[in-house]
Structure formats: structure tokens, C-alpha cells
mmCIF file of C-alpha atoms in Angstrom:
data_model
loop_
_atom_site.group_PDB
_atom_site.id
_atom_site.type_symbol
_atom_site.label_atom_id
_atom_site.label_comp_id
_atom_site.label_asym_id
_atom_site.label_seq_id
_atom_site.Cartn_x
_atom_site.Cartn_y
_atom_site.Cartn_z
ATOM 1 C CA MET A 12 -38.371 -13.642 23.273
ATOM 2 C CA VAL A 13 -38.015 -17.354 22.590
ATOM 3 C CA LYS A 14 -34.438 -17.995 21.600
ATOM 4 C CA PRO A 15 -34.121 -20.447 18.710
ATOM 5 C CA GLU A 16 -31.860 -23.442 19.232
ATOM 6 C CA ILE A 17 -28.288 -23.051 18.034
ATOM 7 C CA ALA A 18 -28.726 -26.041 15.676
ATOM 8 C CA GLN A 19 -31.699 -24.277 14.090
ATOM 9 C CA ILE A 20 -29.595 -21.165 13.545
ATOM 10 C CA TRP A 21 -26.858 -23.225 11.851
ATOM 11 C CA ASP A 22 -29.550 -24.554 9.497
ATOM 12 C CA TRP A 23 -30.621 -21.025 8.657
ATOM 13 C CA LEU A 24 -27.025 -20.028 8.004
ATOM 14 C CA ASP A 25 -26.610 -23.106 5.805
ATOM 15 C CA ALA A 26 -29.310 -21.585 3.597
ATOM 16 C CA VAL A 27 -27.236 -18.440 2.977
ATOM 17 C CA PRO A 28 -25.327 -18.901 -0.314
ATOM 18 C CA ASP A 29 -21.776 -17.730 -0.924
ATOM 19 C CA PRO A 30 -22.185 -14.531 -2.999
ATOM 20 C CA GLU A 31 -19.532 -15.524 -5.568
ATOM 21 C CA ILE A 32 -20.135 -19.289 -5.691
ATOM 22 C CA PRO A 33 -23.859 -19.540 -4.899
ATOM 23 C CA VAL A 34 -23.987 -23.348 -5.206
ATOM 24 C CA ILE A 35 -22.411 -23.638 -1.762
ATOM 25 C CA SER A 36 -23.530 -22.095 1.508
ATOM 26 C CA LEU A 37 -21.438 -20.051 3.889
ATOM 27 C CA VAL A 38 -21.542 -23.011 6.267
ATOM 28 C CA ASP A 39 -20.276 -25.313 3.466
ATOM 29 C CA LEU A 40 -17.423 -22.881 2.877
ATOM 30 C CA GLY A 41 -16.375 -23.285 6.518
ATOM 31 C CA ILE A 42 -16.109 -19.575 7.262
ATOM 32 C CA ILE A 43 -18.726 -19.523 10.025
ATOM 33 C CA ARG A 44 -16.731 -20.615 13.041
ATOM 34 C CA ASP A 45 -19.081 -20.189 15.961
ATOM 35 C CA VAL A 46 -22.650 -19.271 16.854
ATOM 36 C CA THR A 47 -23.436 -18.475 20.497
ATOM 37 C CA TRP A 48 -26.040 -16.680 22.552
ATOM 38 C CA GLU A 49 -24.847 -13.942 24.878
ATOM 39 C CA GLY A 50 -28.005 -12.979 26.725
ATOM 40 C CA ASP A 51 -30.415 -11.857 24.005
ATOM 41 C CA MET A 52 -27.562 -11.149 21.619
ATOM 42 C CA LEU A 53 -26.516 -13.689 19.003
ATOM 43 C CA ASN A 54 -22.776 -13.758 18.282
ATOM 44 C CA VAL A 55 -21.714 -15.130 14.912
ATOM 45 C CA THR A 56 -17.972 -15.598 14.418
ATOM 46 C CA VAL A 57 -16.799 -15.359 10.812
ATOM 47 C CA THR A 58 -13.317 -15.864 9.362
ATOM 48 C CA PRO A 59 -12.277 -14.467 5.959
ATOM 49 C CA THR A 60 -11.173 -16.851 3.190
ATOM 50 C CA TYR A 61 -8.544 -14.464 1.806
ATOM 51 C CA SER A 62 -7.604 -11.231 3.543
ATOM 52 C CA GLY A 63 -8.469 -9.182 0.452
ATOM 53 C CA CYS A 64 -11.546 -11.119 -0.626
ATOM 54 C CA PRO A 65 -13.922 -8.467 -2.006
ATOM 55 C CA ALA A 66 -16.941 -10.591 -1.036
ATOM 56 C CA THR A 67 -16.302 -10.149 2.703
ATOM 57 C CA THR A 68 -18.617 -7.156 3.121
ATOM 58 C CA GLN A 69 -21.342 -8.828 1.067
ATOM 59 C CA ILE A 70 -21.012 -12.012 3.125
ATOM 60 C CA ASN A 71 -21.515 -10.071 6.364
ATOM 61 C CA GLU A 72 -24.601 -8.361 4.938
ATOM 62 C CA ASP A 73 -25.990 -11.683 3.695
ATOM 63 C CA ILE A 74 -25.557 -13.301 7.128
ATOM 64 C CA LEU A 75 -27.421 -10.455 8.804
ATOM 65 C CA ALA A 76 -30.175 -10.538 6.156
ATOM 66 C CA GLY A 77 -30.484 -14.343 6.390
ATOM 67 C CA LEU A 78 -30.917 -14.197 10.150
ATOM 68 C CA ALA A 79 -33.241 -11.184 10.013
ATOM 69 C CA ALA A 80 -35.511 -13.119 7.632
ATOM 70 C CA ASN A 81 -35.919 -15.629 10.476
ATOM 71 C CA GLY A 82 -36.656 -12.926 13.018
ATOM 72 C CA LEU A 83 -33.156 -12.543 14.462
ATOM 73 C CA THR A 84 -32.066 -8.913 14.413
ATOM 74 C CA ASN A 85 -29.984 -8.627 17.588
ATOM 75 C CA VAL A 86 -26.853 -10.068 15.995
ATOM 76 C CA THR A 87 -23.172 -9.225 16.365
ATOM 77 C CA LEU A 88 -20.649 -10.407 13.787
ATOM 78 C CA LYS A 89 -17.162 -11.114 15.067
ATOM 79 C CA ARG A 90 -14.128 -11.397 12.819
ATOM 80 C CA GLN A 91 -11.689 -14.154 13.697
ATOM 81 C CA LEU A 92 -8.313 -14.382 11.942
ATOM 82 C CA SER A 93 -6.810 -17.283 13.872
ATOM 83 C CA PRO A 94 -6.910 -20.170 13.237
ATOM 84 C CA ALA A 95 -6.677 -19.042 9.617
ATOM 85 C CA TRP A 96 -9.248 -20.418 7.206
ATOM 86 C CA THR A 97 -8.289 -23.609 5.419
ATOM 87 C CA THR A 98 -10.004 -25.516 2.627
ATOM 88 C CA ASP A 99 -10.044 -28.495 5.027
ATOM 89 C CA TRP A 100 -13.090 -26.799 6.537
ATOM 90 C CA LEU A 101 -15.098 -27.096 3.334
ATOM 91 C CA THR A 102 -17.907 -29.612 3.989
ATOM 92 C CA GLU A 103 -18.297 -32.810 1.953
ATOM 93 C CA LYS A 104 -21.660 -31.505 0.783
ATOM 94 C CA GLY A 105 -19.915 -28.325 -0.330
ATOM 95 C CA ALA A 106 -17.187 -30.229 -2.191
ATOM 96 C CA ALA A 107 -19.783 -32.309 -4.033
ATOM 97 C CA SER A 108 -21.786 -29.196 -4.962
ATOM 98 C CA LEU A 109 -18.653 -27.498 -6.276
ATOM 99 C CA GLU A 110 -17.803 -30.389 -8.574
ATOM 100 C CA LYS A 111 -21.365 -30.622 -9.864
ATOM 101 C CA PHE A 112 -21.190 -26.892 -10.651
ATOM 102 C CA GLY A 113 -17.961 -27.393 -12.648
ATOM 103 C CA ILE A 114 -15.405 -26.319 -10.026
ATOM 104 C CA ALA A 115 -12.884 -28.961 -8.995
ATOM 105 C CA PRO A 116 -12.929 -29.117 -5.173
ATOM 106 C CA PRO A 117 -9.673 -28.670 -3.218
ATOM 107 C CA ALA A 118 -7.486 -31.774 -3.197
ATOM 108 C CA LYS A 119 -3.905 -32.455 -2.149
ATOM 109 C CA GLY A 120 -2.198 -29.694 -4.115
ATOM 110 C CA VAL A 121 -3.673 -30.527 -7.512
ATOM 111 C CA PRO A 122 -7.249 -31.260 -8.635
ATOM 112 C CA ALA A 123 -8.178 -34.946 -8.447
ATOM 113 C CA ARG A 124 -10.095 -34.996 -11.738
ATOM 114 C CA CYS A 125 -11.779 -32.836 -14.369
ATOM 115 C CA PRO A 126 -15.196 -31.776 -13.038
ATOM 116 C CA ASN A 127 -16.675 -32.148 -16.536
ATOM 117 C CA CYS A 128 -15.442 -35.518 -17.877
ATOM 118 C CA HIS A 129 -13.658 -36.857 -14.754
ATOM 119 C CA GLY A 130 -10.462 -37.204 -16.806
ATOM 120 C CA THR A 131 -7.181 -37.143 -14.906
ATOM 121 C CA ASP A 132 -4.822 -35.793 -17.587
ATOM 122 C CA LEU A 133 -4.803 -32.208 -16.342
ATOM 123 C CA GLU A 134 -2.705 -29.090 -16.854
ATOM 124 C CA LYS A 135 -2.428 -25.874 -14.819
ATOM 125 C CA SER A 136 -3.110 -22.677 -16.807
ATOM 126 C CA SER A 137 -2.684 -20.213 -13.952
ATOM 127 C CA GLN A 138 -2.204 -20.278 -10.199
ATOM 128 C CA PHE A 139 -5.045 -17.769 -9.943
ATOM 129 C CA GLY A 140 -8.580 -17.767 -11.318
ATOM 130 C CA SER A 141 -11.717 -15.648 -11.379
ATOM 131 C CA THR A 142 -11.819 -15.241 -7.578
ATOM 132 C CA PRO A 143 -9.017 -15.232 -4.969
ATOM 133 C CA CYS A 144 -9.952 -18.767 -3.884
ATOM 134 C CA LYS A 145 -9.575 -20.394 -7.297
ATOM 135 C CA ALA A 146 -6.913 -21.384 -9.837
ATOM 136 C CA LEU A 147 -7.355 -22.069 -13.544
ATOM 137 C CA TRP A 148 -6.804 -25.563 -14.944
ATOM 138 C CA LYS A 149 -7.411 -27.351 -18.231
ATOM 139 C CA CYS A 150 -8.404 -30.945 -19.001
ATOM 140 C CA ARG A 151 -6.343 -32.537 -21.782
ATOM 141 C CA SER A 152 -9.032 -35.197 -22.350
ATOM 142 C CA CYS A 153 -12.116 -33.056 -22.983
ATOM 143 C CA LEU A 154 -10.028 -29.892 -23.579
ATOM 144 C CA GLU A 155 -12.311 -27.839 -21.327
ATOM 145 C CA PRO A 156 -10.815 -25.222 -19.005
ATOM 146 C CA PHE A 157 -12.104 -25.358 -15.438
ATOM 147 C CA ASP A 158 -11.778 -23.602 -12.099
ATOM 148 C CA TYR A 159 -10.001 -25.369 -9.255
ATOM 149 C CA PHE A 160 -10.706 -24.392 -5.669
ATOM 150 C CA LYS A 161 -7.174 -23.673 -4.370
ATOM 151 C CA CYS A 162 -6.042 -25.852 -1.514
ATOM 152 C CA ILE A 163 -4.755 -23.726 1.377
ATOM 153 C CA MET B 14 6.493 7.867 17.936
ATOM 154 C CA ASP B 15 5.310 4.544 19.385
ATOM 155 C CA PRO B 16 7.666 1.901 17.943
ATOM 156 C CA LEU B 17 4.838 -0.634 17.502
ATOM 157 C CA PHE B 18 2.882 1.916 15.446
ATOM 158 C CA GLN B 19 5.982 2.584 13.369
ATOM 159 C CA PHE B 20 6.608 -1.136 12.909
ATOM 160 C CA LEU B 21 3.015 -1.765 11.754
ATOM 161 C CA LEU B 22 3.215 1.147 9.319
ATOM 162 C CA ARG B 23 6.304 -0.446 7.783
ATOM 163 C CA LEU B 24 4.476 -3.741 7.239
ATOM 164 C CA GLY B 25 1.268 -2.113 6.021
ATOM 165 C CA ASP B 26 2.984 0.400 3.753
ATOM 166 C CA ASN B 27 5.061 -2.349 2.112
ATOM 167 C CA THR B 28 1.953 -4.283 1.105
ATOM 168 C CA LEU B 29 -0.031 -1.134 0.261
ATOM 169 C CA VAL B 30 2.560 0.340 -2.076
ATOM 170 C CA LEU B 31 3.443 -2.975 -3.722
ATOM 171 C CA GLY B 32 -0.236 -3.927 -3.964
ATOM 172 C CA HIS B 33 -0.954 -0.647 -5.730
ATOM 173 C CA ARG B 34 2.041 -1.029 -8.040
ATOM 174 C CA VAL B 35 0.992 -4.546 -9.034
ATOM 175 C CA SER B 36 -2.603 -3.395 -9.589
ATOM 176 C CA GLU B 37 -1.279 -1.011 -12.269
ATOM 177 C CA TRP B 38 -0.916 -4.101 -14.475
ATOM 178 C CA CYS B 39 -4.642 -4.801 -14.398
ATOM 179 C CA GLY B 40 -5.770 -4.901 -18.037
ATOM 180 C CA HIS B 41 -2.203 -4.543 -19.383
ATOM 181 C CA SER B 42 -0.525 -7.899 -18.724
ATOM 182 C CA PRO B 43 1.105 -9.955 -21.485
ATOM 183 C CA VAL B 44 -1.558 -12.697 -21.296
ATOM 184 C CA LEU B 45 -4.949 -13.016 -19.624
ATOM 185 C CA GLU B 46 -3.833 -15.613 -17.052
ATOM 186 C CA GLU B 47 -1.013 -13.356 -15.872
ATOM 187 C CA ASP B 48 -3.374 -10.396 -15.724
ATOM 188 C CA ILE B 49 -5.690 -12.335 -13.424
ATOM 189 C CA ALA B 50 -2.793 -13.604 -11.341
ATOM 190 C CA LEU B 51 -1.317 -10.122 -10.867
ATOM 191 C CA ALA B 52 -4.698 -8.630 -9.978
ATOM 192 C CA ASN B 53 -5.270 -11.400 -7.428
ATOM 193 C CA THR B 54 -1.815 -10.904 -5.929
ATOM 194 C CA ALA B 55 -2.510 -7.178 -5.638
ATOM 195 C CA LEU B 56 -5.830 -7.945 -3.971
ATOM 196 C CA ASP B 57 -4.201 -10.191 -1.353
ATOM 197 C CA MET B 58 -1.665 -7.472 -0.607
ATOM 198 C CA ILE B 59 -4.316 -4.796 -0.225
ATOM 199 C CA GLY B 60 -6.196 -7.182 2.078
ATOM 200 C CA GLN B 61 -3.089 -7.611 4.214
ATOM 201 C CA THR B 62 -2.706 -3.829 4.192
ATOM 202 C CA GLN B 63 -6.186 -3.431 5.681
ATOM 203 C CA LEU B 64 -5.194 -5.750 8.513
ATOM 204 C CA TRP B 65 -1.790 -4.144 9.228
ATOM 205 C CA LEU B 66 -2.887 -0.528 8.863
ATOM 206 C CA GLY B 67 -6.143 -1.261 10.704
ATOM 207 C CA LEU B 68 -4.100 -2.489 13.658
ATOM 208 C CA ALA B 69 -1.697 0.467 13.281
ATOM 209 C CA GLY B 70 -4.631 2.879 13.628
ATOM 210 C CA GLU B 71 -5.880 0.971 16.662
ATOM 211 C CA VAL B 72 -2.425 1.051 18.286
ATOM 212 C CA GLU B 73 -2.023 4.745 17.550
ATOM 213 C CA GLY B 74 -5.337 5.407 19.307
ATOM 214 C CA LYS B 75 -6.197 8.609 17.473
ATOM 215 C CA GLY B 76 -9.175 7.213 15.623
ATOM 216 C CA ARG B 77 -7.434 6.848 12.268
ATOM 217 C CA SER B 78 -8.698 3.985 10.102
ATOM 218 C CA ALA B 79 -6.691 1.926 7.603
ATOM 219 C CA ASP B 80 -8.231 4.103 4.857
ATOM 220 C CA ASP B 81 -7.183 7.312 6.631
ATOM 221 C CA LEU B 82 -3.614 6.047 6.867
ATOM 222 C CA ALA B 83 -3.560 4.893 3.248
ATOM 223 C CA PHE B 84 -5.131 7.911 1.605
ATOM 224 C CA LEU B 85 -4.400 10.879 3.846
ATOM 225 C CA ARG B 86 -0.677 10.677 4.528
ATOM 226 C CA ASP B 87 1.955 12.239 2.298
ATOM 227 C CA ALA B 88 5.144 10.631 0.978
ATOM 228 C CA TRP B 89 7.333 11.558 3.982
ATOM 229 C CA ASP B 90 5.015 9.676 6.352
ATOM 230 C CA PHE B 91 5.235 6.415 4.398
ATOM 231 C CA ARG B 92 7.469 3.686 5.851
ATOM 232 C CA ASN B 93 7.712 1.141 3.028
ATOM 233 C CA VAL B 94 11.069 -0.072 1.753
ATOM 234 C CA LEU B 95 12.217 1.573 -1.488
ATOM 235 C CA LEU B 96 12.077 -1.735 -3.401
ATOM 236 C CA VAL B 97 8.276 -1.815 -3.497
ATOM 237 C CA GLU B 98 7.824 1.729 -4.821
ATOM 238 C CA LEU B 99 10.085 1.251 -7.845
ATOM 239 C CA PRO B 100 8.302 1.385 -11.208
ATOM 240 C CA ASN B 101 6.974 -1.833 -12.724
ATOM 241 C CA GLY B 102 9.290 -1.783 -15.757
ATOM 242 C CA ASP B 103 8.542 -4.752 -17.982
ATOM 243 C CA PHE B 104 6.702 -7.887 -16.829
ATOM 244 C CA GLY B 105 9.992 -9.572 -15.931
ATOM 245 C CA GLN B 106 11.091 -6.688 -13.719
ATOM 246 C CA THR B 107 7.708 -6.728 -11.973
ATOM 247 C CA MET B 108 8.005 -10.446 -11.272
ATOM 248 C CA MET B 109 11.612 -10.131 -10.088
ATOM 249 C CA ARG B 110 10.601 -7.361 -7.669
ATOM 250 C CA GLN B 111 7.684 -9.502 -6.509
ATOM 251 C CA PHE B 112 9.947 -12.475 -5.884
ATOM 252 C CA LEU B 113 12.547 -10.436 -3.985
ATOM 253 C CA PHE B 114 9.773 -9.058 -1.775
ATOM 254 C CA ASP B 115 7.762 -12.294 -1.425
ATOM 255 C CA ALA B 116 10.854 -14.165 -0.245
ATOM 256 C CA TRP B 117 11.326 -11.578 2.508
ATOM 257 C CA ASN B 118 7.633 -11.392 3.354
ATOM 258 C CA VAL B 119 7.160 -15.122 3.724
ATOM 259 C CA THR B 120 10.261 -15.356 5.935
ATOM 260 C CA MET B 121 9.214 -12.426 8.133
ATOM 261 C CA LEU B 122 5.597 -13.597 8.464
ATOM 262 C CA GLY B 123 6.778 -17.043 9.544
ATOM 263 C CA LYS B 124 8.578 -15.419 12.475
ATOM 264 C CA LEU B 125 5.728 -13.013 13.266
ATOM 265 C CA MET B 126 3.364 -15.960 13.744
ATOM 266 C CA LYS B 127 5.202 -16.448 17.043
ATOM 267 C CA SER B 128 4.896 -12.783 18.030
ATOM 268 C CA SER B 129 4.238 -11.983 21.689
ATOM 269 C CA ASP B 130 1.482 -9.643 20.429
ATOM 270 C CA GLN B 131 -1.452 -11.932 19.613
ATOM 271 C CA ARG B 132 -2.944 -9.433 17.133
ATOM 272 C CA VAL B 133 0.303 -9.415 15.143
ATOM 273 C CA ALA B 134 0.531 -13.224 15.304
ATOM 274 C CA ASP B 135 -3.054 -13.624 14.042
ATOM 275 C CA ILE B 136 -2.527 -11.347 11.029
ATOM 276 C CA ALA B 137 0.777 -13.060 10.239
ATOM 277 C CA GLU B 138 -0.893 -16.475 10.330
ATOM 278 C CA LYS B 139 -3.486 -15.319 7.814
ATOM 279 C CA ALA B 140 -1.051 -13.451 5.570
ATOM 280 C CA SER B 141 1.622 -16.143 5.558
ATOM 281 C CA LYS B 142 -0.635 -18.574 3.695
ATOM 282 C CA GLU B 143 -1.124 -16.005 0.947
ATOM 283 C CA ALA B 144 2.559 -15.071 0.910
ATOM 284 C CA ALA B 145 3.551 -18.737 0.546
ATOM 285 C CA TYR B 146 1.330 -18.960 -2.523
ATOM 286 C CA HIS B 147 2.792 -15.726 -3.920
ATOM 287 C CA VAL B 148 6.428 -16.765 -3.539
ATOM 288 C CA GLU B 149 5.720 -20.086 -5.229
ATOM 289 C CA ARG B 150 4.308 -18.279 -8.245
ATOM 290 C CA SER B 151 6.849 -15.446 -8.417
ATOM 291 C CA GLY B 152 9.719 -17.915 -7.884
ATOM 292 C CA ASP B 153 8.426 -20.200 -10.653
ATOM 293 C CA THR B 154 8.077 -17.228 -12.995
ATOM 294 C CA VAL B 155 11.609 -16.009 -12.256
ATOM 295 C CA VAL B 156 12.893 -19.512 -13.092
ATOM 296 C CA GLY B 157 10.729 -19.766 -16.218
ATOM 297 C CA LEU B 158 11.873 -16.435 -17.618
ATOM 298 C CA GLY B 159 15.454 -16.554 -16.324
ATOM 299 C CA ASP B 160 16.036 -20.020 -17.764
ATOM 300 C CA GLY B 161 13.979 -19.162 -20.841
ATOM 301 C CA THR B 162 14.937 -17.575 -24.150
ATOM 302 C CA PRO B 163 18.073 -15.418 -24.573
ATOM 303 C CA GLU B 164 15.754 -12.386 -24.636
ATOM 304 C CA SER B 165 13.878 -13.278 -21.423
ATOM 305 C CA HIS B 166 17.131 -14.288 -19.703
ATOM 306 C CA ALA B 167 18.771 -10.947 -20.550
ATOM 307 C CA ARG B 168 15.745 -9.030 -19.288
ATOM 308 C CA MET B 169 15.619 -10.961 -16.016
ATOM 309 C CA GLN B 170 19.339 -10.440 -15.425
ATOM 310 C CA ALA B 171 18.907 -6.718 -16.101
ATOM 311 C CA ALA B 172 15.951 -6.634 -13.681
ATOM 312 C CA LEU B 173 17.997 -8.381 -10.989
ATOM 313 C CA ASP B 174 20.963 -6.028 -11.507
ATOM 314 C CA TYR B 175 18.638 -3.021 -11.176
ATOM 315 C CA LEU B 176 16.682 -4.287 -8.138
ATOM 316 C CA TRP B 177 19.416 -5.992 -6.115
ATOM 317 C CA PRO B 178 20.751 -2.781 -4.497
ATOM 318 C CA TYR B 179 17.274 -2.315 -2.972
ATOM 319 C CA VAL B 180 17.248 -5.713 -1.233
ATOM 320 C CA GLY B 181 19.544 -4.742 1.645
ATOM 321 C CA GLU B 182 17.088 -2.242 3.126
ATOM 322 C CA MET B 183 14.697 -5.056 4.068
ATOM 323 C CA PHE B 184 17.331 -6.331 6.514
ATOM 324 C CA ALA B 185 18.351 -3.009 8.065
ATOM 325 C CA SER B 186 17.755 -2.534 11.791
ATOM 326 C CA ASP B 187 17.195 0.563 13.888
ATOM 327 C CA GLU B 188 15.787 1.524 17.292
ATOM 328 C CA VAL B 189 12.238 0.567 16.218
ATOM 329 C CA ASP B 190 13.413 -2.968 15.493
ATOM 330 C CA ALA B 191 15.356 -3.067 18.757
ATOM 331 C CA ALA B 192 12.164 -2.166 20.633
ATOM 332 C CA MET B 193 10.233 -4.900 18.769
ATOM 333 C CA VAL B 194 12.915 -7.484 19.586
ATOM 334 C CA LYS B 195 12.922 -6.434 23.247
ATOM 335 C CA ALA B 196 9.133 -6.785 23.478
ATOM 336 C CA GLY B 197 9.214 -10.155 21.691
ATOM 337 C CA ILE B 198 6.942 -8.753 18.969
ATOM 338 C CA ALA B 199 9.229 -9.203 15.964
ATOM 339 C CA PRO B 200 12.684 -10.519 15.086
ATOM 340 C CA ASP B 201 15.608 -8.302 14.161
ATOM 341 C CA PRO B 202 15.325 -8.057 10.345
ATOM 342 C CA SER B 203 19.051 -8.735 9.992
ATOM 343 C CA SER B 204 18.483 -12.176 11.545
ATOM 344 C CA LEU B 205 16.364 -13.178 8.528
ATOM 345 C CA ARG B 206 19.142 -12.642 6.010
ATOM 346 C CA ASP B 207 20.592 -16.166 5.935
ATOM 347 C CA GLU B 208 17.207 -17.813 5.424
ATOM 348 C CA TYR B 209 16.374 -15.251 2.726
ATOM 349 C CA ASP B 210 19.688 -15.679 0.935
ATOM 350 C CA ALA B 211 19.289 -19.459 0.918
ATOM 351 C CA LEU B 212 15.849 -19.222 -0.719
ATOM 352 C CA VAL B 213 16.834 -16.510 -3.194
ATOM 353 C CA THR B 214 20.102 -18.197 -4.166
ATOM 354 C CA ARG B 215 18.321 -21.497 -4.822
ATOM 355 C CA VAL B 216 15.778 -19.842 -7.144
ATOM 356 C CA LEU B 217 18.280 -17.594 -8.923
ATOM 357 C CA THR B 218 20.611 -20.533 -9.519
ATOM 358 C CA GLU B 219 17.783 -22.540 -11.039
ATOM 359 C CA ALA B 220 16.919 -19.478 -13.112
ATOM 360 C CA THR B 221 20.542 -19.368 -14.402
ATOM 361 C CA LEU B 222 20.828 -15.787 -13.134
ATOM 362 C CA THR B 223 23.865 -14.231 -11.476
ATOM 363 C CA LYS B 224 23.409 -12.469 -8.154
ATOM 364 C CA PRO B 225 25.298 -9.146 -8.274
ATOM 365 C CA ASP B 226 28.410 -8.922 -6.087
ATOM 366 C CA SER B 227 27.699 -5.432 -4.814
ATOM 367 C CA LYS B 228 26.843 -5.062 -1.127
ATOM 368 C CA TYR B 229 25.591 -1.517 -1.689
ATOM 369 C CA ALA B 230 22.057 -0.903 -0.387
ATOM 370 C CA HIS B 231 19.828 2.067 -1.109
ATOM 371 C CA LYS B 232 17.873 2.995 1.971
ATOM 372 C CA GLY B 233 15.634 5.638 3.500
ATOM 373 C CA GLY B 234 12.179 4.207 2.834
ATOM 374 C CA ARG B 235 11.451 2.276 6.020
ATOM 375 C CA THR B 236 12.784 5.124 8.172
ATOM 376 C CA GLY B 237 11.014 7.738 6.055
ATOM 377 C CA TYR B 238 14.300 9.620 5.684
ATOM 378 C CA MET B 239 14.090 9.794 1.911
ATOM 379 C CA HIS B 240 11.868 7.961 -0.571
ATOM 380 C CA THR B 241 12.555 7.804 -4.304
ATOM 381 C CA GLU B 242 10.787 10.273 -6.558
ATOM 382 C CA HIS B 243 8.544 7.407 -7.703
ATOM 383 C CA LEU B 244 6.516 7.240 -4.480
ATOM 384 C CA GLY B 245 5.073 10.738 -4.901
ATOM 385 C CA HIS B 246 3.830 9.906 -8.387
ATOM 386 C CA LEU B 247 2.258 6.686 -7.132
ATOM 387 C CA LEU B 248 0.479 8.497 -4.299
ATOM 388 C CA THR B 249 -0.746 11.201 -6.670
ATOM 389 C CA SER B 250 -2.606 8.524 -8.579
ATOM 390 C CA MET B 251 -3.668 6.377 -5.601
ATOM 391 C CA GLN B 252 -4.850 9.224 -3.365
ATOM 392 C CA TRP B 253 -6.318 11.534 -5.979
ATOM 393 C CA LEU B 254 -9.964 10.823 -5.306
ATOM 394 C CA GLN B 255 -9.806 11.303 -1.532
ATOM 395 C CA ARG B 256 -7.724 14.440 -1.970
ATOM 396 C CA ALA B 257 -10.080 15.970 -4.543
ATOM 397 C CA TYR B 258 -13.283 14.881 -2.795
ATOM 398 C CA PRO B 259 -12.428 14.535 0.909
ATOM 399 C CA GLY B 260 -14.529 11.889 2.642
ATOM 400 C CA ALA B 261 -16.092 10.629 -0.602
ATOM 401 C CA LYS B 262 -17.792 7.239 -0.184
ATOM 402 C CA TRP B 263 -19.632 4.828 -2.469
#
């Protein structure tokens, strides 16, 4: 078997969307920590965003399916808890995609601007939102509520 | 019983029982934002439970999974502190209980990040980020309601008076804790009390609430000596499906 280059495999993984926020890839999300060959076995190291995130099982299945579609079936997924996932690992591409989709990307504690009108007069509605990784905010300029990707 | 197994059950049962209690609010909270927040908090705690009880099963070495430990043990085998099994009461009481637990959890997890057992340290590192977020929210809510209207203030004071006698158990020590201290796995719970009191006193003062004088502490949960009657009712609901249809999967 010809083993694809690691860089090629990262590209394939970058085509696997997050199941709950499909505008960003799993690579954008920063949860894929390592990809290595061990003989003919491909090891993919994945870290959870939140310990109770219900998408974890789906994410693992999507990784395996994404690699299988490119002919890689001898794959082992490894869970890594430490270092714990941080929003610092979100890629710039991912942050831009989030904002375009209407989700304010993680910033220093509070969202930088409204993803809809770019207004900065903002108000927190709830520390939690529709998924474990988000909080709910409101823009006082355009009055639209929006999701904010929690900074952890 | 292996003290490490016992210690992990205590951590995992705390988050399991409180996570389940908090999930009882799902669809019943005073406002939608709080409903979502409570459900998310419950989810984090159940996630932490999977990690702690998963490791407990591994340490025990009898092939029991986190699910087996959660759904197939009876009340006398649970090792959570009594505080977390108490009924939800009103929203204020739920948030007071959450704050009193979060403040302990975040303090304990901070210490466990330096555990000599790397598996414990890794879980603590993950969980502590979530716990820090939880205590910020529960603390803010205790302040908002405590220093709120006369009605909300009275309810929060009543909640504190009711729950305070259950705080002491979180700082009790026994031979399991002594074994954890000796192995460098965990601190003696009693050593966390000053840090906890400083955090709790700061929040309660801001909330204009009065910490009860009583030093009395109900106990028996973390040792399994005697739980309150509430735990059995909780388990009846939580474990019903696996008891009625053993091994059911979907």
C-alpha cells in the first residue's frame, strides 16, 4: 500500500465539517491534535471540546468516514485530554467562517463585535447557548440575538 | 476496597447525581436562557462523570464501564456527598446548591491537576475549565438573586440556611483520603476549607446573605454509610430503563 503523505491526510480531515457547526472543519476547530503513521496503521489523536459534548461520537464517526472515503480504513482514534482543548486552537480560517455564519468567534472574554452589523454595543443574554461551546448575546444596535463561541 | 477506586467513585458520583438533578430542570426553568444554561451545566457534569467513572471502572479492573457503574449500582454503593442529592426546590435553591458545590469542585480540581496519577491530572485539567465557567455563573446568580428583590433575597437566605449543614461533608477526611494524600494523588479535603470559605464568603457578602453560624454537618454520603431518602427516588428515575430492560441500547 502507498501511504499518503501526512499533509495530504490533514487536507482530507480539513474537509470533514463539524457536525453541529458545519461551516468549520474539525481541523479549524482545533480538536485534531496529531496524525501519525504507525506501520500501516494511521493514528489520529482527537481531543474533546467539552467533556459532555454530545457530538463527540458523531465526530469520531465522521473522521473515520472521511478517511475511508479516501481509501484509509486502517485507522485508530486516540482520545487525548491533556493539554485540554482551548479556543486558541481555532484557526483564523475557522474564526472568519464562524463570523460569516453569524457566530461571533472567541475573543478575550467578550465578543469583539456583532457578527451581523459589526456593532460593538453588546449585551450578554446567557452564559450558555445552543451547544456547550457557545453563549447567547444580543446586539443593542441591530437588536439581533447572536451566538458567541465561548472563550476557554 | 481499593482506595483509588473509592476516591474516583466519590468524584464521579458527585457529578453524576448533581448532573442528573440539574437535568430535571430541562423544560421547566423560569426563562429559556436559564433552561439552556442548566441543561448545559448538567451536560458538562455528565461528561465529567463519564471520565471519572470510566477511570474508576478501569482502576477496579473488573470490566465495569462508566454506564455499568452509573446504572447498575444501588443507593448504598453510591459515594456522592449528600448535598448533591438534595431536591432541587425552587430555582434559587438549585442555584445555591450549584454554587456551594461548584466552589468546592473548582478548588478540588485545581489541586488534582497536580496529581501524581497522570490520568487523574488529565481529567482534572479538562474538568476545571468547565467548573470555572460554572462557578462564575452560579456565583453571579447567587449575587443577583441574593441582592435582588425582598422576595428573591428571602428565598436565597432560606436556601442557604437549608443547604449550609450539608457543606461540611465535602471537607471530611477518612482513610481513603489519607491513602490518596500518601500516594500524592489528591489533597486532604480538609486542607481546601480556607480557600473555599474565602470564595464563598466573598460571594455571599456581595449577595447580602448571612452565612449560618452552625458548624453542624450532615454526613454519610461520601462514605456510603447513610444517604438521604432522596437518592433512592432519584435512582429510581435515572436507572429505570436499564433496570426494566437490562442491556438496552439505542
